PDB file of C-alpha atoms in Angstrom:
ATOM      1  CA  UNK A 674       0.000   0.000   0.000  1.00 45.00           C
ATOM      2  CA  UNK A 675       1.349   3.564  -1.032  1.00 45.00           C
ATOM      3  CA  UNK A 676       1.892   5.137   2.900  1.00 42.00           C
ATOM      4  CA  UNK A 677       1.364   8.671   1.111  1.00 43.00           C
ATOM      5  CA  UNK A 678      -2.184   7.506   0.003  1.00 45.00           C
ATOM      6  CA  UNK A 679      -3.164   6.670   3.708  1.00 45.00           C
ATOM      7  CA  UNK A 680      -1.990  10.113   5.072  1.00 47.00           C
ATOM      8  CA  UNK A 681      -3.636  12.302   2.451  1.00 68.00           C
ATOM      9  CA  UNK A 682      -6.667  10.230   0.066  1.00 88.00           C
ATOM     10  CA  UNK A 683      -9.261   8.840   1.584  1.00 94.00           C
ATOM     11  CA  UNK A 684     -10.425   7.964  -2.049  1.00 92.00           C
ATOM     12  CA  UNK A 685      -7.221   6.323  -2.647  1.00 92.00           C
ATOM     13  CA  UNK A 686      -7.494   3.864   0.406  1.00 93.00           C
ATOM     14  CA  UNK A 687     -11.184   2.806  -0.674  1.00 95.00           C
ATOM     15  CA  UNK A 688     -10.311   2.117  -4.168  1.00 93.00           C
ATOM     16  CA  UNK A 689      -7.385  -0.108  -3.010  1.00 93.00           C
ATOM     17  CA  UNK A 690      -9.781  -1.955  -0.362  1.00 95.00           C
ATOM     18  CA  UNK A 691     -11.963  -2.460  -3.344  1.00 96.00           C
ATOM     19  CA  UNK A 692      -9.628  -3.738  -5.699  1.00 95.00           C
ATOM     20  CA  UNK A 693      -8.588  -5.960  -3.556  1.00 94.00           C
ATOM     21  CA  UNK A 694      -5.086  -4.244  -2.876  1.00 93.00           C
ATOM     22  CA  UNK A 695      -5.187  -3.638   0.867  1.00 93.00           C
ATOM     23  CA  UNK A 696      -7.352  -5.777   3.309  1.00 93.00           C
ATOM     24  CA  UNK A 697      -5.858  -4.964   7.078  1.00 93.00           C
ATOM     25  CA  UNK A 698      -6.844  -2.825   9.794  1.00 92.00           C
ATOM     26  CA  UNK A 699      -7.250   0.969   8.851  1.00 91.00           C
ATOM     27  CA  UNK A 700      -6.526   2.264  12.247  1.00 86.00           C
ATOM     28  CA  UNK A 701      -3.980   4.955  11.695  1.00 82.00           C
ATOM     29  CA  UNK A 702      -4.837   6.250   8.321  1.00 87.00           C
ATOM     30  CA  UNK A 703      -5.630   9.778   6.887  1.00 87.00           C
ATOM     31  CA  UNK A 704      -5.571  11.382  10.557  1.00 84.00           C
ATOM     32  CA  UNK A 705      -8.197  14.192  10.712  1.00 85.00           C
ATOM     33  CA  UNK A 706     -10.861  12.548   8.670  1.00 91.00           C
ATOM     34  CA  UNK A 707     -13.768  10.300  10.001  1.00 91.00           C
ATOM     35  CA  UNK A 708     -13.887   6.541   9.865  1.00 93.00           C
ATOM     36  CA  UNK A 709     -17.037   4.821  10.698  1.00 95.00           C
ATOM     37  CA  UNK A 710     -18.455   1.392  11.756  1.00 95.00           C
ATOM     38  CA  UNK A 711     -20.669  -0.154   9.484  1.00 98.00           C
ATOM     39  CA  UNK A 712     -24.058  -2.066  10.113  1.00 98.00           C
ATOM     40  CA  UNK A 713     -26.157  -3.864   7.920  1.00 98.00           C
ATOM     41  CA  UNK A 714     -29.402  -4.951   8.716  1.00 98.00           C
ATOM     42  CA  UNK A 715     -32.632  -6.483   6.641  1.00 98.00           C
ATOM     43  CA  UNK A 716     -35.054  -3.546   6.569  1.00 98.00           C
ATOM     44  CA  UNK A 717     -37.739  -5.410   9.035  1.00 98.00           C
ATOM     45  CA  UNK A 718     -35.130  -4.378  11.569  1.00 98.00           C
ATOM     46  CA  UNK A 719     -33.785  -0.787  10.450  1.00 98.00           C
ATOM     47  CA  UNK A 720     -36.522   0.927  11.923  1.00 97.00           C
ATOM     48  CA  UNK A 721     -36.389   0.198  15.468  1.00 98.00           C
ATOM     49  CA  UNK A 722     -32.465   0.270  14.992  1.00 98.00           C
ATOM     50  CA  UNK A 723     -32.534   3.982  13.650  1.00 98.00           C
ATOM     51  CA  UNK A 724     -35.007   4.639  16.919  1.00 98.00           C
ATOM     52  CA  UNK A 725     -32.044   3.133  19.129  1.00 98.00           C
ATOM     53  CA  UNK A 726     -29.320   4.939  17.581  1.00 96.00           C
ATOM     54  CA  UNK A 727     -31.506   8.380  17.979  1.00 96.00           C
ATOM     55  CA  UNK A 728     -32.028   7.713  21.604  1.00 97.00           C
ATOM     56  CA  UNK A 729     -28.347   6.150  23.048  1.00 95.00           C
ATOM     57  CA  UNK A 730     -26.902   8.776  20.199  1.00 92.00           C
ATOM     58  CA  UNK A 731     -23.672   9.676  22.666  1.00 90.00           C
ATOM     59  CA  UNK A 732     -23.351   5.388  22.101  1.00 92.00           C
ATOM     60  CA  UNK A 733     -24.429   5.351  18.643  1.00 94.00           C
ATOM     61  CA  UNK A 734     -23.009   8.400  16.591  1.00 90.00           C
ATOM     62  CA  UNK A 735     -25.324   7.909  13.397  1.00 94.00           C
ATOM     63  CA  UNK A 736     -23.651   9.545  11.066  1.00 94.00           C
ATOM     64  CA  UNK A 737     -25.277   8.357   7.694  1.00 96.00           C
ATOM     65  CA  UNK A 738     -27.709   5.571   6.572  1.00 97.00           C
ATOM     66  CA  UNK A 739     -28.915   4.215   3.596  1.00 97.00           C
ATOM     67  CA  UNK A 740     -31.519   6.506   1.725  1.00 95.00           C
ATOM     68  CA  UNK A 741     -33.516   3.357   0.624  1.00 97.00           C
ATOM     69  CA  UNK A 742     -33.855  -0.358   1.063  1.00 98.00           C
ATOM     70  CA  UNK A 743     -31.122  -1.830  -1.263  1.00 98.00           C
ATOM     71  CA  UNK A 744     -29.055   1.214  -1.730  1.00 97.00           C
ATOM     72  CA  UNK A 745     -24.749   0.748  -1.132  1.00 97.00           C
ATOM     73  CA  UNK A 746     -23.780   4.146  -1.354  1.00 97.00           C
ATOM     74  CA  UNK A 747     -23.704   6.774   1.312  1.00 97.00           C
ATOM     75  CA  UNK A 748     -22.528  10.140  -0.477  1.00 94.00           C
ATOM     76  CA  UNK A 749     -22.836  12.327   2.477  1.00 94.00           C
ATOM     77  CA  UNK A 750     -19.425  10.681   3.279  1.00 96.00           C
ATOM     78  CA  UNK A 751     -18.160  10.228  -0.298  1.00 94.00           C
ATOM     79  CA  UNK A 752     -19.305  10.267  -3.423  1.00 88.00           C
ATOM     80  CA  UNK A 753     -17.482   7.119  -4.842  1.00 94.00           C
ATOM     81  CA  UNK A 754     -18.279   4.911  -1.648  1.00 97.00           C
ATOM     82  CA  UNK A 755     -19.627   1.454  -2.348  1.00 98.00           C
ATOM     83  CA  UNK A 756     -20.437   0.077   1.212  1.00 98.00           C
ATOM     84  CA  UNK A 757     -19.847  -3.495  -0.215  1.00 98.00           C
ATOM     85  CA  UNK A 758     -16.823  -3.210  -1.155  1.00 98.00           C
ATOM     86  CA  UNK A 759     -15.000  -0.511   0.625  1.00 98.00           C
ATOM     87  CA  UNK A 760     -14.113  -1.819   3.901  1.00 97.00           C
ATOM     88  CA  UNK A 761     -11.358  -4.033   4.269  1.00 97.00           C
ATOM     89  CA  UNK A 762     -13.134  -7.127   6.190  1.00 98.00           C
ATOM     90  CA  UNK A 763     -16.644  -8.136   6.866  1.00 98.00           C
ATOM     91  CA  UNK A 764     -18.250 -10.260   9.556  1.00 98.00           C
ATOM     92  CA  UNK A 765     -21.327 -11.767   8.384  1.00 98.00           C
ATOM     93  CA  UNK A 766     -24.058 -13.276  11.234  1.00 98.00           C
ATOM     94  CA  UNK A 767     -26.622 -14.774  10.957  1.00 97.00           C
ATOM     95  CA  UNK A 768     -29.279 -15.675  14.124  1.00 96.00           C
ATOM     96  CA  UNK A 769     -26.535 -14.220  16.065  1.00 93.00           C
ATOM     97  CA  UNK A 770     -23.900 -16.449  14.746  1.00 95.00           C
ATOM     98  CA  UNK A 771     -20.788 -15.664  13.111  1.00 96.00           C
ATOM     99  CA  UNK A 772     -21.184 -17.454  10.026  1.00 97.00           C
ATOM    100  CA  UNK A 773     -17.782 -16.068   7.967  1.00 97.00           C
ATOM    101  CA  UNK A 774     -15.499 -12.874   7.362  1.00 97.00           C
ATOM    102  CA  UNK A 775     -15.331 -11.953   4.030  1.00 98.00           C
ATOM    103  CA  UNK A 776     -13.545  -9.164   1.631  1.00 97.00           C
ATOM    104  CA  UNK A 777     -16.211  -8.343  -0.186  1.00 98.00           C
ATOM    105  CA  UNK A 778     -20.154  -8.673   0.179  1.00 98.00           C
ATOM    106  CA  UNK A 779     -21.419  -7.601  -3.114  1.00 98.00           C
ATOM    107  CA  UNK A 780     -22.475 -11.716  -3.935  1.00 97.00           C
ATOM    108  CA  UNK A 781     -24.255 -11.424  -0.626  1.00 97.00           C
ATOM    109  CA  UNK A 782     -26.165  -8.212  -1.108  1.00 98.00           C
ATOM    110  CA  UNK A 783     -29.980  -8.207  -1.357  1.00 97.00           C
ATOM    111  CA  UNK A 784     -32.424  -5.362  -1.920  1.00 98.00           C
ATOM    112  CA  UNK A 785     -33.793  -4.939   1.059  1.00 98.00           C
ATOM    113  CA  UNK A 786     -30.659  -4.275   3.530  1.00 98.00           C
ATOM    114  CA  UNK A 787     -29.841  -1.255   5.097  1.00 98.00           C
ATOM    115  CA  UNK A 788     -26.700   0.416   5.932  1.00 98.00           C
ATOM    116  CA  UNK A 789     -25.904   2.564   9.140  1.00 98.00           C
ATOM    117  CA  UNK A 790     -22.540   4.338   9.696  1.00 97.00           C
ATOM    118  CA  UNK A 791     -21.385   5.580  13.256  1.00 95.00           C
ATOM    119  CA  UNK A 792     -18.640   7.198  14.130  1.00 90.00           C
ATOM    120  CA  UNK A 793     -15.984   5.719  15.661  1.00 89.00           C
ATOM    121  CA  UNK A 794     -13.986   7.079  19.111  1.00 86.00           C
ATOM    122  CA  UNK A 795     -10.691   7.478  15.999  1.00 84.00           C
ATOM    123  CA  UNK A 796     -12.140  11.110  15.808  1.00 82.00           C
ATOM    124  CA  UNK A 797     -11.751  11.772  19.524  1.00 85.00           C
ATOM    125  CA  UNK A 798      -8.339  10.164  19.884  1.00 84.00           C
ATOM    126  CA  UNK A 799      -7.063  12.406  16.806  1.00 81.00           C
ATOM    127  CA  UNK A 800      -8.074  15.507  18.958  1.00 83.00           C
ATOM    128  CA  UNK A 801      -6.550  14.223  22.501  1.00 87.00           C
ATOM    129  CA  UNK A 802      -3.317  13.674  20.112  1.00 85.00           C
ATOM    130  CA  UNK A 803      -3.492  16.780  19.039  1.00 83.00           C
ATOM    131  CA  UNK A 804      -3.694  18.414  22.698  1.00 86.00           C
ATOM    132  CA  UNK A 805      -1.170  16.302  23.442  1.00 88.00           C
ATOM    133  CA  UNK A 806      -2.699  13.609  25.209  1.00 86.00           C
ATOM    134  CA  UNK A 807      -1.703  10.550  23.432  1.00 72.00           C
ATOM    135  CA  UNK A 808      -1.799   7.125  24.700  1.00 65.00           C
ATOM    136  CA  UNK A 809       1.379   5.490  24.686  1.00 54.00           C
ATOM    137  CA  UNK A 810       0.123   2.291  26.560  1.00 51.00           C
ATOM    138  CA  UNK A 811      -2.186   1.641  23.510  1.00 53.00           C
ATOM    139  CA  UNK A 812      -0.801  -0.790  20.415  1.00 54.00           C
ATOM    140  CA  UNK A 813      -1.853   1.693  17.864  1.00 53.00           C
ATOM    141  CA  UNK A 814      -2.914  -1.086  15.431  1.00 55.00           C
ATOM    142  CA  UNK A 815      -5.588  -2.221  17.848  1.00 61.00           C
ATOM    143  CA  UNK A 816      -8.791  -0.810  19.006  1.00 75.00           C
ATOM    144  CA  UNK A 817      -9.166   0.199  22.975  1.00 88.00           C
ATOM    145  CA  UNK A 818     -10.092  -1.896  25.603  1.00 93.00           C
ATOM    146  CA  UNK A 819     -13.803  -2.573  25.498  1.00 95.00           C
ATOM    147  CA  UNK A 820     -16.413  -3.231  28.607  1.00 97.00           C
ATOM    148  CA  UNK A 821     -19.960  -4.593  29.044  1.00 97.00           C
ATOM    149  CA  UNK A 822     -21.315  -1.728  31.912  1.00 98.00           C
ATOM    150  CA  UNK A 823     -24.195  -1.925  34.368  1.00 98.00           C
ATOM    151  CA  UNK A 824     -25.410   1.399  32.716  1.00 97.00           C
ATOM    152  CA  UNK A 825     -28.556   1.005  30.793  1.00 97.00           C
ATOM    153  CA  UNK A 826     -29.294   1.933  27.474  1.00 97.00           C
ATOM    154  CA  UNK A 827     -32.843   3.372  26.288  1.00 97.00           C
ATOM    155  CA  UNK A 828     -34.911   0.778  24.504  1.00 98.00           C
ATOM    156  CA  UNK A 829     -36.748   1.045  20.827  1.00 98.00           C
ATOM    157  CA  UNK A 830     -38.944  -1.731  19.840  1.00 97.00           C
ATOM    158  CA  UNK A 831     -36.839  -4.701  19.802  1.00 98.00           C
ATOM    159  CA  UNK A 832     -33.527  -3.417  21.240  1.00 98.00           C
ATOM    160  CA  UNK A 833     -32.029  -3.051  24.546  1.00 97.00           C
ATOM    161  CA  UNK A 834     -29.329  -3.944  26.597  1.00 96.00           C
ATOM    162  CA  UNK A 835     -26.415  -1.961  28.416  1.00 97.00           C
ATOM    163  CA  UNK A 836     -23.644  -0.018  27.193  1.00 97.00           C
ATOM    164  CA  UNK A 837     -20.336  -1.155  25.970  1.00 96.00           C
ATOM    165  CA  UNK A 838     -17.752   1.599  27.550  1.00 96.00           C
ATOM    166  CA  UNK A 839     -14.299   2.368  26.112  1.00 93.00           C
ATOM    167  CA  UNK A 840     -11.168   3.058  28.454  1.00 94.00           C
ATOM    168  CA  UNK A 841      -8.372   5.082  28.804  1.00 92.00           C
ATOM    169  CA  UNK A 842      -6.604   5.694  31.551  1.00 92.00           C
ATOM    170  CA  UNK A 843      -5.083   9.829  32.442  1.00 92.00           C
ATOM    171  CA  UNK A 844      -3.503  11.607  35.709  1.00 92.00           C
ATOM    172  CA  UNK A 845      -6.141  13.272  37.524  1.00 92.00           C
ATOM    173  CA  UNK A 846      -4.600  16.409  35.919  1.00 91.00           C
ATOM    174  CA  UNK A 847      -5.295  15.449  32.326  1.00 93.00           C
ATOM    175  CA  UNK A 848      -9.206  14.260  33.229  1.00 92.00           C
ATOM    176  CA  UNK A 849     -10.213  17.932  32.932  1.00 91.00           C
ATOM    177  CA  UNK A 850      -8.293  18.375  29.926  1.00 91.00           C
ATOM    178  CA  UNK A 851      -9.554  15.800  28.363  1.00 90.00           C
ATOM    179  CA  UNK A 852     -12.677  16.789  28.754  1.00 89.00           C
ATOM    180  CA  UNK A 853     -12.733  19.766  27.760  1.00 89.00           C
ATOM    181  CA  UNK A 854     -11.110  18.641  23.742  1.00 86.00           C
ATOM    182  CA  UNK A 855     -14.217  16.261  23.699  1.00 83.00           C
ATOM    183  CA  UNK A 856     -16.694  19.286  24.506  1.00 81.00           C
ATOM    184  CA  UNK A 857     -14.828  21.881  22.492  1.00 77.00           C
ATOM    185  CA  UNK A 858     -14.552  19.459  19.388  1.00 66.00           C
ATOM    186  CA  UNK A 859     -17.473  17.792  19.867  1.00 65.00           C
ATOM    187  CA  UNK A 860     -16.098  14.579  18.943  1.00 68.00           C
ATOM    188  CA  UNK A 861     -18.034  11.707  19.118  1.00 72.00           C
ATOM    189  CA  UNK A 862     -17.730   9.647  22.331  1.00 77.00           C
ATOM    190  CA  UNK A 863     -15.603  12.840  23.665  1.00 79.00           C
ATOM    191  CA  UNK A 864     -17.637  13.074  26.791  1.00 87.00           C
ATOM    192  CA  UNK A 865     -16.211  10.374  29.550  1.00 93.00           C
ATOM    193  CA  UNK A 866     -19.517   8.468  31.027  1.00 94.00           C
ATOM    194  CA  UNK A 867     -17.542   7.193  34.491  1.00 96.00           C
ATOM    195  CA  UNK A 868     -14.062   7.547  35.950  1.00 94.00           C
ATOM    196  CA  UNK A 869     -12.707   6.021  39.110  1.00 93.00           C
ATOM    197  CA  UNK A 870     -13.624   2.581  40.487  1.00 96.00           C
ATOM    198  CA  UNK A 871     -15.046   0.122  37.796  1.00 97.00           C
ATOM    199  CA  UNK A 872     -17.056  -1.431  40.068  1.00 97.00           C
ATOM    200  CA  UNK A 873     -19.268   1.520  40.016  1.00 98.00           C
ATOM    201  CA  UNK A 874     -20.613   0.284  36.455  1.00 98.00           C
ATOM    202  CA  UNK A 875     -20.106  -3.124  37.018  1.00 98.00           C
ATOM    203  CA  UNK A 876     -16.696  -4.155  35.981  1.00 97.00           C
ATOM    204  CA  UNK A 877     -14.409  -5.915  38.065  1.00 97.00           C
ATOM    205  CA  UNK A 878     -11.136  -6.652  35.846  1.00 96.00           C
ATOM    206  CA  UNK A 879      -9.636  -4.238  33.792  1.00 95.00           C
ATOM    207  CA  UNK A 880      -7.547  -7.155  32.629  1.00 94.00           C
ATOM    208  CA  UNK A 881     -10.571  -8.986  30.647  1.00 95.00           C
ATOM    209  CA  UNK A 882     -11.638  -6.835  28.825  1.00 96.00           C
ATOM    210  CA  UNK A 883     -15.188  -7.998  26.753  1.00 95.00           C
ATOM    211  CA  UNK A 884     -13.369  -6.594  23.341  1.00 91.00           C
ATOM    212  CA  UNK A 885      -9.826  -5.503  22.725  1.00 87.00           C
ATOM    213  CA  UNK A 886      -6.860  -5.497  24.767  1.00 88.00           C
ATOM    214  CA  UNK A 887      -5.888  -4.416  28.175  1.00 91.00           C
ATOM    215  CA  UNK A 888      -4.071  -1.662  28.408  1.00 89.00           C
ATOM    216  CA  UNK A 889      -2.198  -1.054  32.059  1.00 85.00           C
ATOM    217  CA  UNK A 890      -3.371   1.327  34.666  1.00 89.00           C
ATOM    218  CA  UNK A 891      -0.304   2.346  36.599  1.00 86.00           C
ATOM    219  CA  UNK A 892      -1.128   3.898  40.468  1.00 85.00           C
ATOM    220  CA  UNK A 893      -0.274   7.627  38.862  1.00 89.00           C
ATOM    221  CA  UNK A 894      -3.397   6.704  36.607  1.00 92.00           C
ATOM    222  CA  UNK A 895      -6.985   7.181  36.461  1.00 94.00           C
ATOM    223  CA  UNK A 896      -9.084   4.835  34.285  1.00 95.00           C
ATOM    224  CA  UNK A 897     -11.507   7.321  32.154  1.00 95.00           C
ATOM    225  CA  UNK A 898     -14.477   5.194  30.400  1.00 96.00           C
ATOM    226  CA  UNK A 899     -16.423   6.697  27.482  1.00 94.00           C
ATOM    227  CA  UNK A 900     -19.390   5.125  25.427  1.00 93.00           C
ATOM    228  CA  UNK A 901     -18.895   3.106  22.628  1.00 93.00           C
ATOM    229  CA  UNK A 902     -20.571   2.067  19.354  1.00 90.00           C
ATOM    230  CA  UNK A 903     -20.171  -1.467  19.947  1.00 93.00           C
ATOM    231  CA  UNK A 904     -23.412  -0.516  22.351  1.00 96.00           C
ATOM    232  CA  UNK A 905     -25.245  -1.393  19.155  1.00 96.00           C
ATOM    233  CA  UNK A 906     -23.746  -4.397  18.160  1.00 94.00           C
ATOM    234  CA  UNK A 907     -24.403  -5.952  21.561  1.00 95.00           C
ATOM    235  CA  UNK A 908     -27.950  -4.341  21.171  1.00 97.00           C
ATOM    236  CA  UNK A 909     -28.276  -6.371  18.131  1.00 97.00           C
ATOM    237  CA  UNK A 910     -26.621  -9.439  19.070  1.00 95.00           C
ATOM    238  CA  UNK A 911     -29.483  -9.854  21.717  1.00 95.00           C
ATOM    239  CA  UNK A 912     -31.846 -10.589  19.419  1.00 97.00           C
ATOM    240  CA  UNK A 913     -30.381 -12.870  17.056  1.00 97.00           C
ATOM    241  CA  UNK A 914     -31.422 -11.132  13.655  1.00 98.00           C
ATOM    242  CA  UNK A 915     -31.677 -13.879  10.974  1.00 97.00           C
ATOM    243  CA  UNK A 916     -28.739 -11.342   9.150  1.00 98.00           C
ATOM    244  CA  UNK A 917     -26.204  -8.987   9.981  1.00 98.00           C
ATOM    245  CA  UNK A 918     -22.949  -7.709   8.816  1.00 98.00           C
ATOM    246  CA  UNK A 919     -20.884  -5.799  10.233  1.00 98.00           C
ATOM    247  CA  UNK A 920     -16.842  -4.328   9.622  1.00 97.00           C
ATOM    248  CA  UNK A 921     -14.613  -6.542  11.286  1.00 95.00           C
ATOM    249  CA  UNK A 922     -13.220  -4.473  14.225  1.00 89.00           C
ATOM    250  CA  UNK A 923     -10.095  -2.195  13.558  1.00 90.00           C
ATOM    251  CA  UNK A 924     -11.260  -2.734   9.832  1.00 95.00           C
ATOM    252  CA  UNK A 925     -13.425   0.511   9.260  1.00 95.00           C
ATOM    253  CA  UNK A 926     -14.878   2.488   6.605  1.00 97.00           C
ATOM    254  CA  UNK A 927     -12.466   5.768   5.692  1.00 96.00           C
ATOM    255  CA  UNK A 928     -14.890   9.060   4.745  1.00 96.00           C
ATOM    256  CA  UNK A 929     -13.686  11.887   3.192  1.00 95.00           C
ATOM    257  CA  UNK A 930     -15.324  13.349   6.004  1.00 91.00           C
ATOM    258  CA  UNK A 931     -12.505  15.856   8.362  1.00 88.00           C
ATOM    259  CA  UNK A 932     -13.519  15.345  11.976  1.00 80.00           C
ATOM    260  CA  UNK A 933     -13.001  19.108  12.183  1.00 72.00           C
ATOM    261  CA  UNK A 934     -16.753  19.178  10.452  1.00 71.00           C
ATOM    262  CA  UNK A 935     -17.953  17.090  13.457  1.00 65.00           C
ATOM    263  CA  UNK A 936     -17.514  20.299  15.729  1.00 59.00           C
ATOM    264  CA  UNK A 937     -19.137  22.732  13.704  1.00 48.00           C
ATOM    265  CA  UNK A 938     -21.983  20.583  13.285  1.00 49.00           C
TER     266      UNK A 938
END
């Protein structure tokens, strides 16, 4: 993969993805501009899904859905996206089951799925970077540590459940700093949910993580939690829909969106 092309083209990463050129992780690439998670549903479901993203929306950061049944592109976060294509791995479920990880789903497609894209917390870790908060205890080619909380989300229809928190852990000095980037940005998942004792929200090991890998917590260290978008995926694991697919995690959908648009919205 041409290194220049994942610093500056957003374009030029999606076309290799869908020619097949590049098919690993994307964290990393074209700092500054939004990548998404991507979830697929039949459109019995999409409904009650959209309701669930609207209300959990600090969990779910909607940031662009199909405009009908059937339909792969989403040009509000570029024009030559092809959502079956254009992310490097797919997990496909069905009733809940992880039935295979694929490259490309355009033999699986059918006309009546729809696609939702959320933001990821890549957005908010480009802005602590930039205000000098960066996480040296974190492998950059892997997604933070992920946790099942106590803390409830609101239901639509047919989904519920709890939310998935992120963490990272700061100084009590850098807590206020941090948030204050996620309010000024307005980043999604910039505003921490819990910090302190785990406990408080139900989790007892920082070392098993549900998702991810642990990252250490020295006694100078505070761990920080934030909401997550796998909050949906749980949502929808729950109730087993007879097909899903998702992007594989740390294998995300590249915009041409800059984050910098996310705090003027």
């Amino acid at each position: 993969m041409d290194p220049s092309a994942s610093l500056t083209a957003p374009h030029a990463i999606r076309k290799m993805i869908r020619e097949g050129d590049y098919s690993g992780p994307t964290i990393g690439f074209v700092p500054g501009f939004t990548q998404c998670n991507l979830i697929i549903l039949p459109k019995e479901y999409a409904y009650d899904f959209l309701q669930f993203c609207h209300l959990n929306s600090d969990a779910c950061s909607l940031m662009a859905y199909s405009s009908a049944p059937g339909a792969y592109t989403l040009d509000t976060l570029g024009t030559d996206i092809d959502i079956r294509t254009d992310i490097p791995r797919y997990s496909v479920f069905k009733q809940g089951q992880l039935i295979e990880d694929v490259h490309d789903i355009s033999p699986i497609w059918q006309s009546d799925l729809v696609a939702f894209a959320l933001a990821s917390y890549l957005s908010y870790d480009y802005a602590l970077d930039c205000a000098g908060l960066k996480h040296t205890s974190i492998n950059p080619l892997h997604g933070l540590p992920l946790y099942i909380s106590t803390l409830p989300c609101q239901s639509a229809g047919i989904f519920s459940g709890f939310n998935v928190v992120s963490m990272r852990a700061f100084r009590p000095d850098e807590i206020l700093k941090a948030v204050q980037v996620g309010a000024i940005n307005r980043s999604p998942h910039g505003i921490p949910v819990h910090f302190g004792e785990p406990s408080d929200i139900g989790i007892f090991d920082l070392a098993k993580p549900a998702f991810g890998e642990p990252i250490e917590v020295t006694d100078k260290k505070v761990p920080v939690f934030w909401t997550s978008n796998m909050t949906a995926q749980l949502a929808i694991t729950k109730i087993a829909p007879k097909l899903c697919i998702i992007n594989s995690p740390e294998h995300l959908l590249v915009t041409d969106q800059q984050d910098v648009s996310l705090a003027i919205k």
